[in-house]
CSV table of C-alpha atoms in Angstrom, one decimal:
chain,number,residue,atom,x,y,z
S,16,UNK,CA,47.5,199.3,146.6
S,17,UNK,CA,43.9,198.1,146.8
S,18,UNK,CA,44.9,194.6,145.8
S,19,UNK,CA,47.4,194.4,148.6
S,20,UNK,CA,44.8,196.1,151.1
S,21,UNK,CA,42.2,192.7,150.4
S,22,UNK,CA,45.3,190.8,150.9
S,23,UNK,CA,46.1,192.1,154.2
S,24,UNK,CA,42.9,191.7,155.5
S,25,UNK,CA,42.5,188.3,154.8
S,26,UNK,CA,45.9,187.5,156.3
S,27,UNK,CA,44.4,189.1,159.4
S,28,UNK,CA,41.6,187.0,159.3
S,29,UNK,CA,43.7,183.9,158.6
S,30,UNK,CA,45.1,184.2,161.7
S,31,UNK,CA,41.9,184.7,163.7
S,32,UNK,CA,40.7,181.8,162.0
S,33,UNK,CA,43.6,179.6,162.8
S,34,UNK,CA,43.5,180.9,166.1
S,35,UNK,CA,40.2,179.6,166.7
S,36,UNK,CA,41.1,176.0,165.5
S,37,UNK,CA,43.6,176.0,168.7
S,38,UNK,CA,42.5,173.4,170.9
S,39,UNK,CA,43.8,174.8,174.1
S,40,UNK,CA,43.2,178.4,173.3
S,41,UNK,CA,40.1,178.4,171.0
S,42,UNK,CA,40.1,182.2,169.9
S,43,UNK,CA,36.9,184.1,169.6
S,44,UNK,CA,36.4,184.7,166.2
S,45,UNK,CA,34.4,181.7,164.9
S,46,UNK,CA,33.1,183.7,161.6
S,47,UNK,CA,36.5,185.0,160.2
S,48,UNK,CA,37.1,181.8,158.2
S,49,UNK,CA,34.6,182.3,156.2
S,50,UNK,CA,36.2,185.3,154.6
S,51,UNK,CA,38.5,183.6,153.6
S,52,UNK,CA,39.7,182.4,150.0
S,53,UNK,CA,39.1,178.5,149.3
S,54,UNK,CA,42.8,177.6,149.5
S,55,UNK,CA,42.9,179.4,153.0
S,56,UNK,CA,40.1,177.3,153.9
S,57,UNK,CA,41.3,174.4,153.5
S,58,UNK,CA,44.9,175.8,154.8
S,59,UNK,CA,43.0,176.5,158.3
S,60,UNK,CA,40.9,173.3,158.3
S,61,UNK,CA,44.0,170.7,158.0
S,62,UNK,CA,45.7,170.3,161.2
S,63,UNK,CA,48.8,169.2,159.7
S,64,UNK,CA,48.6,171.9,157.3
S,65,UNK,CA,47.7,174.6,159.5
S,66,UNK,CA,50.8,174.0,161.6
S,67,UNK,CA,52.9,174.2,158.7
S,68,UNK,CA,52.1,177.3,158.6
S,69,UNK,CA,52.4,178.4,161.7
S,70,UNK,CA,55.7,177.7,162.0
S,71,UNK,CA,56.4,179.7,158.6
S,72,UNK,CA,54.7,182.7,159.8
S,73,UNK,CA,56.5,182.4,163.6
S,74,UNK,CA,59.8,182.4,161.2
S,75,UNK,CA,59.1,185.3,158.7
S,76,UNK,CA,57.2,187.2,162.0
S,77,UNK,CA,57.9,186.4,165.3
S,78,UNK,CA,55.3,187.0,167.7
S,79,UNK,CA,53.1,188.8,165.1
S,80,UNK,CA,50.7,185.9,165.2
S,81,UNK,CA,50.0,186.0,169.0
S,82,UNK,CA,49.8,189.6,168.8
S,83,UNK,CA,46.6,189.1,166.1
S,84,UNK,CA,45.3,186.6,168.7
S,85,UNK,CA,45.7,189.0,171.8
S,86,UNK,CA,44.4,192.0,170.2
S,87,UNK,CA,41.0,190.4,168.9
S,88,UNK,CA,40.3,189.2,172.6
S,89,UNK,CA,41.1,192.7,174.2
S,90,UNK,CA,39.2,194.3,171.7
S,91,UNK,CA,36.7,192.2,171.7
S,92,UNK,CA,36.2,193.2,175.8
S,93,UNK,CA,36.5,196.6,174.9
S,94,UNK,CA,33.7,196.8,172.7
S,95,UNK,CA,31.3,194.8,175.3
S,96,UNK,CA,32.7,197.0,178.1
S,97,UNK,CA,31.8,199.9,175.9
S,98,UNK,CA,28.2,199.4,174.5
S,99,UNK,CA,26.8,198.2,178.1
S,100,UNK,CA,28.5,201.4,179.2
S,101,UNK,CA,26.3,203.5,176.5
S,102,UNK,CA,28.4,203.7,173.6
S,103,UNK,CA,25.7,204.2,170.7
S,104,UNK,CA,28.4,203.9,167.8
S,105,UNK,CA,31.5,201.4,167.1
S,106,UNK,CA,33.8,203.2,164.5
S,107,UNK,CA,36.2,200.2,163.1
S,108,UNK,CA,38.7,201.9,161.2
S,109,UNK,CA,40.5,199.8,158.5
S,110,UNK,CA,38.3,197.3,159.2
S,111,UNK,CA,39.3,194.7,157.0
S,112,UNK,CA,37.6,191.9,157.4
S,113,UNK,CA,36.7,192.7,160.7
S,114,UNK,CA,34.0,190.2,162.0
S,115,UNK,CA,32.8,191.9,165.5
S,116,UNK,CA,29.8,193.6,163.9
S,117,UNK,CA,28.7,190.3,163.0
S,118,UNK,CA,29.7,188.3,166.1
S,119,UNK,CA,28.1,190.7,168.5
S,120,UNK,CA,24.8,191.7,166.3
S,121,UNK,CA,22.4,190.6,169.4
S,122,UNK,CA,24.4,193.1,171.6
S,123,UNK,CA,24.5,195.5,169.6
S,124,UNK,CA,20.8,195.5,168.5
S,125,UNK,CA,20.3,195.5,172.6
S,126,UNK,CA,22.1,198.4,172.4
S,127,UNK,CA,20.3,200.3,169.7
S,128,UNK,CA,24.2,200.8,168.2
S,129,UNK,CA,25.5,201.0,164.7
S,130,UNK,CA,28.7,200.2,163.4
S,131,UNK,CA,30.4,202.1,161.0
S,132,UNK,CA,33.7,199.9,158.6
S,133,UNK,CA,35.6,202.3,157.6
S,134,UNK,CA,37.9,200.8,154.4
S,135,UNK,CA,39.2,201.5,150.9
S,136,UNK,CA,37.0,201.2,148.5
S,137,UNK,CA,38.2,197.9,146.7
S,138,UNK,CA,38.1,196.1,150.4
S,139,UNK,CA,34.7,196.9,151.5
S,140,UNK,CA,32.9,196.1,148.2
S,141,UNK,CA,34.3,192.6,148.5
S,142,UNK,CA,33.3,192.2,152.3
S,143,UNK,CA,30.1,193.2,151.5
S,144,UNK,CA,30.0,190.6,148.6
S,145,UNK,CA,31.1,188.2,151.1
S,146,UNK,CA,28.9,189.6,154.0
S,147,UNK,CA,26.0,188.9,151.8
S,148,UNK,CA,27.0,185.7,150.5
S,149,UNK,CA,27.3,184.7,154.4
S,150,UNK,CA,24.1,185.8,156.1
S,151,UNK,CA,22.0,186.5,152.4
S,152,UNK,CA,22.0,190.2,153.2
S,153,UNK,CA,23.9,193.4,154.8
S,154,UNK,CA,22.8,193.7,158.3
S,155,UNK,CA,20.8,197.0,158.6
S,156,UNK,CA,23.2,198.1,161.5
S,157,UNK,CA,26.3,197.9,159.9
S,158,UNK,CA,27.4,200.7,157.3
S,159,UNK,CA,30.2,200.2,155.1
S,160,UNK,CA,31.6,203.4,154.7
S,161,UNK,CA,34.3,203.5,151.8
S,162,UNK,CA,36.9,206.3,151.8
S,163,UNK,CA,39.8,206.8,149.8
S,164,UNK,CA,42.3,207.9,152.4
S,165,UNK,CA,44.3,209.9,150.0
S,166,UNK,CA,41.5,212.0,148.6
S,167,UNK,CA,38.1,211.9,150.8
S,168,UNK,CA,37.1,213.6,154.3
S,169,UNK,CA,36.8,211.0,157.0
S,170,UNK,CA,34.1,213.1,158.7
S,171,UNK,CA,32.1,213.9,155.3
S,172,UNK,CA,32.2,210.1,154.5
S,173,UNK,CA,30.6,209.2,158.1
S,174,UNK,CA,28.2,212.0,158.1
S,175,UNK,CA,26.9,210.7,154.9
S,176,UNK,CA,26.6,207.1,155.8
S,177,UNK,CA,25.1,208.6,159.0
S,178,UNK,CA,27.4,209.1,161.9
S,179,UNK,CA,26.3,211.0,164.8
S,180,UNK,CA,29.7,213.3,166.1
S,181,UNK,CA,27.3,214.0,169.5
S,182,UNK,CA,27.1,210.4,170.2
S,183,UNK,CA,29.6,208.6,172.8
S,184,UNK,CA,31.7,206.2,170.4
S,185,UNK,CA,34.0,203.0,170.3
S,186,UNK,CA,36.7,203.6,167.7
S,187,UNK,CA,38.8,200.3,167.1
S,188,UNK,CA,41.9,201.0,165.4
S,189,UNK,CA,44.1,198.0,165.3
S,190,UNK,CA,47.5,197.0,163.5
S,191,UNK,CA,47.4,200.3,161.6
S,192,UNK,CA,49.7,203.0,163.7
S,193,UNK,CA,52.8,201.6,163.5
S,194,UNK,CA,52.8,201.8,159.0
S,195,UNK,CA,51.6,205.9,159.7
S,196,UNK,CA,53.4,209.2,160.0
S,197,UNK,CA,53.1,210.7,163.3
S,198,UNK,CA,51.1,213.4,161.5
S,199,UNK,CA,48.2,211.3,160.6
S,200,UNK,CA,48.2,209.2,164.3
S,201,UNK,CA,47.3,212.8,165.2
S,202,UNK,CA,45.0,213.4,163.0
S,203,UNK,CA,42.7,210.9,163.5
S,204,UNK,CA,42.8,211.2,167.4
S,205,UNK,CA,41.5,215.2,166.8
S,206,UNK,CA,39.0,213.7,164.9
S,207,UNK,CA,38.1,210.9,167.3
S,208,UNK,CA,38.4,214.0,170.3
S,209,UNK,CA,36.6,217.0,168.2
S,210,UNK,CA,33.8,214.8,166.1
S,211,UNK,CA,32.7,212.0,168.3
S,212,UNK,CA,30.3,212.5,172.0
S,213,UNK,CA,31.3,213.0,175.4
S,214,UNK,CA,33.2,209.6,176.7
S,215,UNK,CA,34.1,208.2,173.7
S,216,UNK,CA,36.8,206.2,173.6
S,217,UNK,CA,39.5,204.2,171.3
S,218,UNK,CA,41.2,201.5,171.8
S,219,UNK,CA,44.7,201.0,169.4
S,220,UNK,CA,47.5,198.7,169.7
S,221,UNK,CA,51.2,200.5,169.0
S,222,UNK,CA,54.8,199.5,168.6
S,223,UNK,CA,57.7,201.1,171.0
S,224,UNK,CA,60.4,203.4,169.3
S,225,UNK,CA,62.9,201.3,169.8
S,226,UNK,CA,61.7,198.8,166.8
S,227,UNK,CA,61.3,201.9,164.1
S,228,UNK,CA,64.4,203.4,165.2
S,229,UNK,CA,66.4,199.9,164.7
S,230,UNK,CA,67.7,199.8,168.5
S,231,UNK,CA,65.5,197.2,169.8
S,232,UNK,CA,67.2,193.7,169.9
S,233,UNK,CA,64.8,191.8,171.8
S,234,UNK,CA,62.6,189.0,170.5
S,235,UNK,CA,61.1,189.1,167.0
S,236,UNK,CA,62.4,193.0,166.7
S,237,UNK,CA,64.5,193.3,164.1
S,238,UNK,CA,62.8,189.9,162.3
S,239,UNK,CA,59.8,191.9,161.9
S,240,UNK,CA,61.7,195.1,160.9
S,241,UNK,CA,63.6,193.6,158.2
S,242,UNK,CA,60.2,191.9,156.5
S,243,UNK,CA,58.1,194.8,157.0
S,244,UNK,CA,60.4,196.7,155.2
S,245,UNK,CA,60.8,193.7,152.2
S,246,UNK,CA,57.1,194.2,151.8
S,247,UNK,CA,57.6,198.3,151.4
S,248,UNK,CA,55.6,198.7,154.7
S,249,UNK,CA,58.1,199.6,157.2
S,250,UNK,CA,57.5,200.5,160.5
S,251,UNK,CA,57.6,204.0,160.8
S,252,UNK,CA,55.7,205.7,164.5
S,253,UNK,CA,56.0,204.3,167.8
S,254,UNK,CA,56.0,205.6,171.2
S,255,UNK,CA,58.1,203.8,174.3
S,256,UNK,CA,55.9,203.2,177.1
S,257,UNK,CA,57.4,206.3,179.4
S,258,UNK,CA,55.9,208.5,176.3
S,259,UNK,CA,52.4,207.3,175.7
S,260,UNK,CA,50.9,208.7,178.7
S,261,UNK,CA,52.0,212.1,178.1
S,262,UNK,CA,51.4,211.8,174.2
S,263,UNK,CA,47.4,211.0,174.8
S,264,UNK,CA,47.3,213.8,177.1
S,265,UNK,CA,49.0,216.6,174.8
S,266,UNK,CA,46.1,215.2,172.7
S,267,UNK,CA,43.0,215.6,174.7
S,268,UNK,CA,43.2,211.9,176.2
S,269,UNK,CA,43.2,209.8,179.6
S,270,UNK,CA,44.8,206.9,179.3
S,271,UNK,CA,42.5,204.1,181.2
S,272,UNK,CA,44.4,200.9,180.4
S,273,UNK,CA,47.6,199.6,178.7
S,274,UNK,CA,47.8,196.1,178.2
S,275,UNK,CA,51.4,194.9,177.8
S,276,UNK,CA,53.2,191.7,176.7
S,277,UNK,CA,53.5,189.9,180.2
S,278,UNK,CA,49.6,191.0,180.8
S,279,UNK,CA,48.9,189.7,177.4
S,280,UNK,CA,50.7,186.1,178.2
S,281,UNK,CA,49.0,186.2,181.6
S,282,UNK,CA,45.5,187.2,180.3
S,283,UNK,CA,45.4,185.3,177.3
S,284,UNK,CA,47.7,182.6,176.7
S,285,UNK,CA,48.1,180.9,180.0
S,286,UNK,CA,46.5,177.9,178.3
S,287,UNK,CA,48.7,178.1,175.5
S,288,UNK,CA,50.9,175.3,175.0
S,289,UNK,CA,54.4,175.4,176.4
S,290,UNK,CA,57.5,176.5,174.7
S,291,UNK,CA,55.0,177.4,171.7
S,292,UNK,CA,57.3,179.5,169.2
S,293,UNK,CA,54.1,180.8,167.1
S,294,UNK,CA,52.5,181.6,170.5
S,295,UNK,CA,55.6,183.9,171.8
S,296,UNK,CA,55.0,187.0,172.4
S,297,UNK,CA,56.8,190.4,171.5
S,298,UNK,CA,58.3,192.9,174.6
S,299,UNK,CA,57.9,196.0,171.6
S,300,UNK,CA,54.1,195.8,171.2
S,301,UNK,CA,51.6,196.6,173.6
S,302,UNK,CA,47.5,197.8,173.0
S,303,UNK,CA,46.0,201.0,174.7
S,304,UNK,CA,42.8,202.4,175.4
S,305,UNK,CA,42.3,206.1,175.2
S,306,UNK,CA,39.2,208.1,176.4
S,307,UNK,CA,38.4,211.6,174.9
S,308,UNK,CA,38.8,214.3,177.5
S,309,UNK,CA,36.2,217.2,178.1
């Protein structure tokens, strides 16, 4: 389980990375190749190579790689939005090799803000071998905050690593609720609406019920379905857009923004080049931002 958890995140990250090697697009993240194994590297650094494959992962998951490239941009704007708003805390959970700490470490030092990775053990020792390997040591903002999600208290672990649940917080939560039981989606919102301060906020990006439930038949759905479930991580909570609203609410949250696939291809791939399979969006997948009531 660990093993596969590093391998996950540095699949993430190979798609930021390859992302920003697009010429027309040229993601955001400029650090996440660095996380990356040598072979990787090298993958991300050969055009000819790197299109390869693109076109395998646009075959084995349609639309997944655009979605990786639209989510790091919009949260990427929530987290600016949310720090010059007063946010003194940016909670990333399964943060992988999340690189926003480090990309945004003059904003956040403006800010007077900590970030707080939240990962399995086995992941975050080897990001912060890698982190230190990077920039020579762990930047004194940034806590790395292991929990083993089967056994540990989310809230002890932060409090320990020194989370403050009075202070207004970001939580980033992203490519996670779709693998959860609806059981847990709710757990960690109680926890992001009992144990963080007023106006905090998350930001998540979900899957429509459609895809779990096998009906969906549009683009990349039942592509995705069928690997997801090869790799013994199928798709298991989603909410159809008529539900989410009401969801967050029965929660203790205002939705403030939903950003759907025709605002995704209009805010973020406009530039992108035409008739671009790897670059295709999904109609099942959307990315929300939630803000704790009360």
């Amino acid at each position: 389980m660990t093993k596969k958890a590093s391998r996950t995140a540095e699949l993430a990250a190979l798609a930021r990375a390859s992302m920003h090697r697009e010429p027309a697009l040229r993601g955001p993240d400029h650090v996440a190749i660095h996380f990356l194994s040598a072979p990787l590297k090298l993958l991300v650094s050969l055009e000819p190579l790197r299109r390869k494959a693109l076109k395998l992962y646009a075959k084995l998951m349609p639309g997944a790689y655009a979605l990786v490239g639209a989510r790091t941009w919009a949260i990427d704007d929530f987290v600016q939005r949310e720090l010059q708003g007063g946010a003194q805390q940016v909670v990333v959970l399964g943060a992988g090799y999340d690189t926003r700490a480090y990309r945004f470490a003059e904003t956040l030092r403006a800010a007077a803000a900590r970030v707080f990775e939240v990962d399995a053990p086995a992941t975050s020792q080897l990001k912060q071998a890698k982190v230190k390997h990077l920039f020579g040591s762990l930047p004194p903002e940034v806590a790395y905050v292991q929990v083993d999600f089967e056994r540990d208290s989310l809230e002890e672990r932060l409090t320990q690593a020194g989370y403050s649940t009075s202070a207004r917080t970001a939580f980033l939560w992203e490519g996670v609720t779709y693998y959860l039981q609806q059981s847990a989606v709710e757990l960690v919102l109680r926890f992001v609406r009992e144990r963080s301060g007023p106006a905090s906020a998350i930001i998540f990006d979900h899957i429509h019920r459609g895809i779990v439930e096998g009906r969906d038949t549009s683009f990349g759905a039942q592509q995705q379905r069928r690997y997801v479930q090869s790799k013994g991580e199928p798709f298991v909570f989603g909410l159809d857009p008529e539900e989410l609203p009401g969801f967050l609410e029965q929660h203790g949250f205002g939705l403030e923004e939903v950003i759907n696939a025709d605002a995704m291809a209009a805010r973020y791939f406009a530039q992108a080049p035409k008739d671009s399979e790897p670059h295709r969006l999904t109609s099942f997948c959307a990315i929300a931002v939630a803000r704790a009531k009360g």
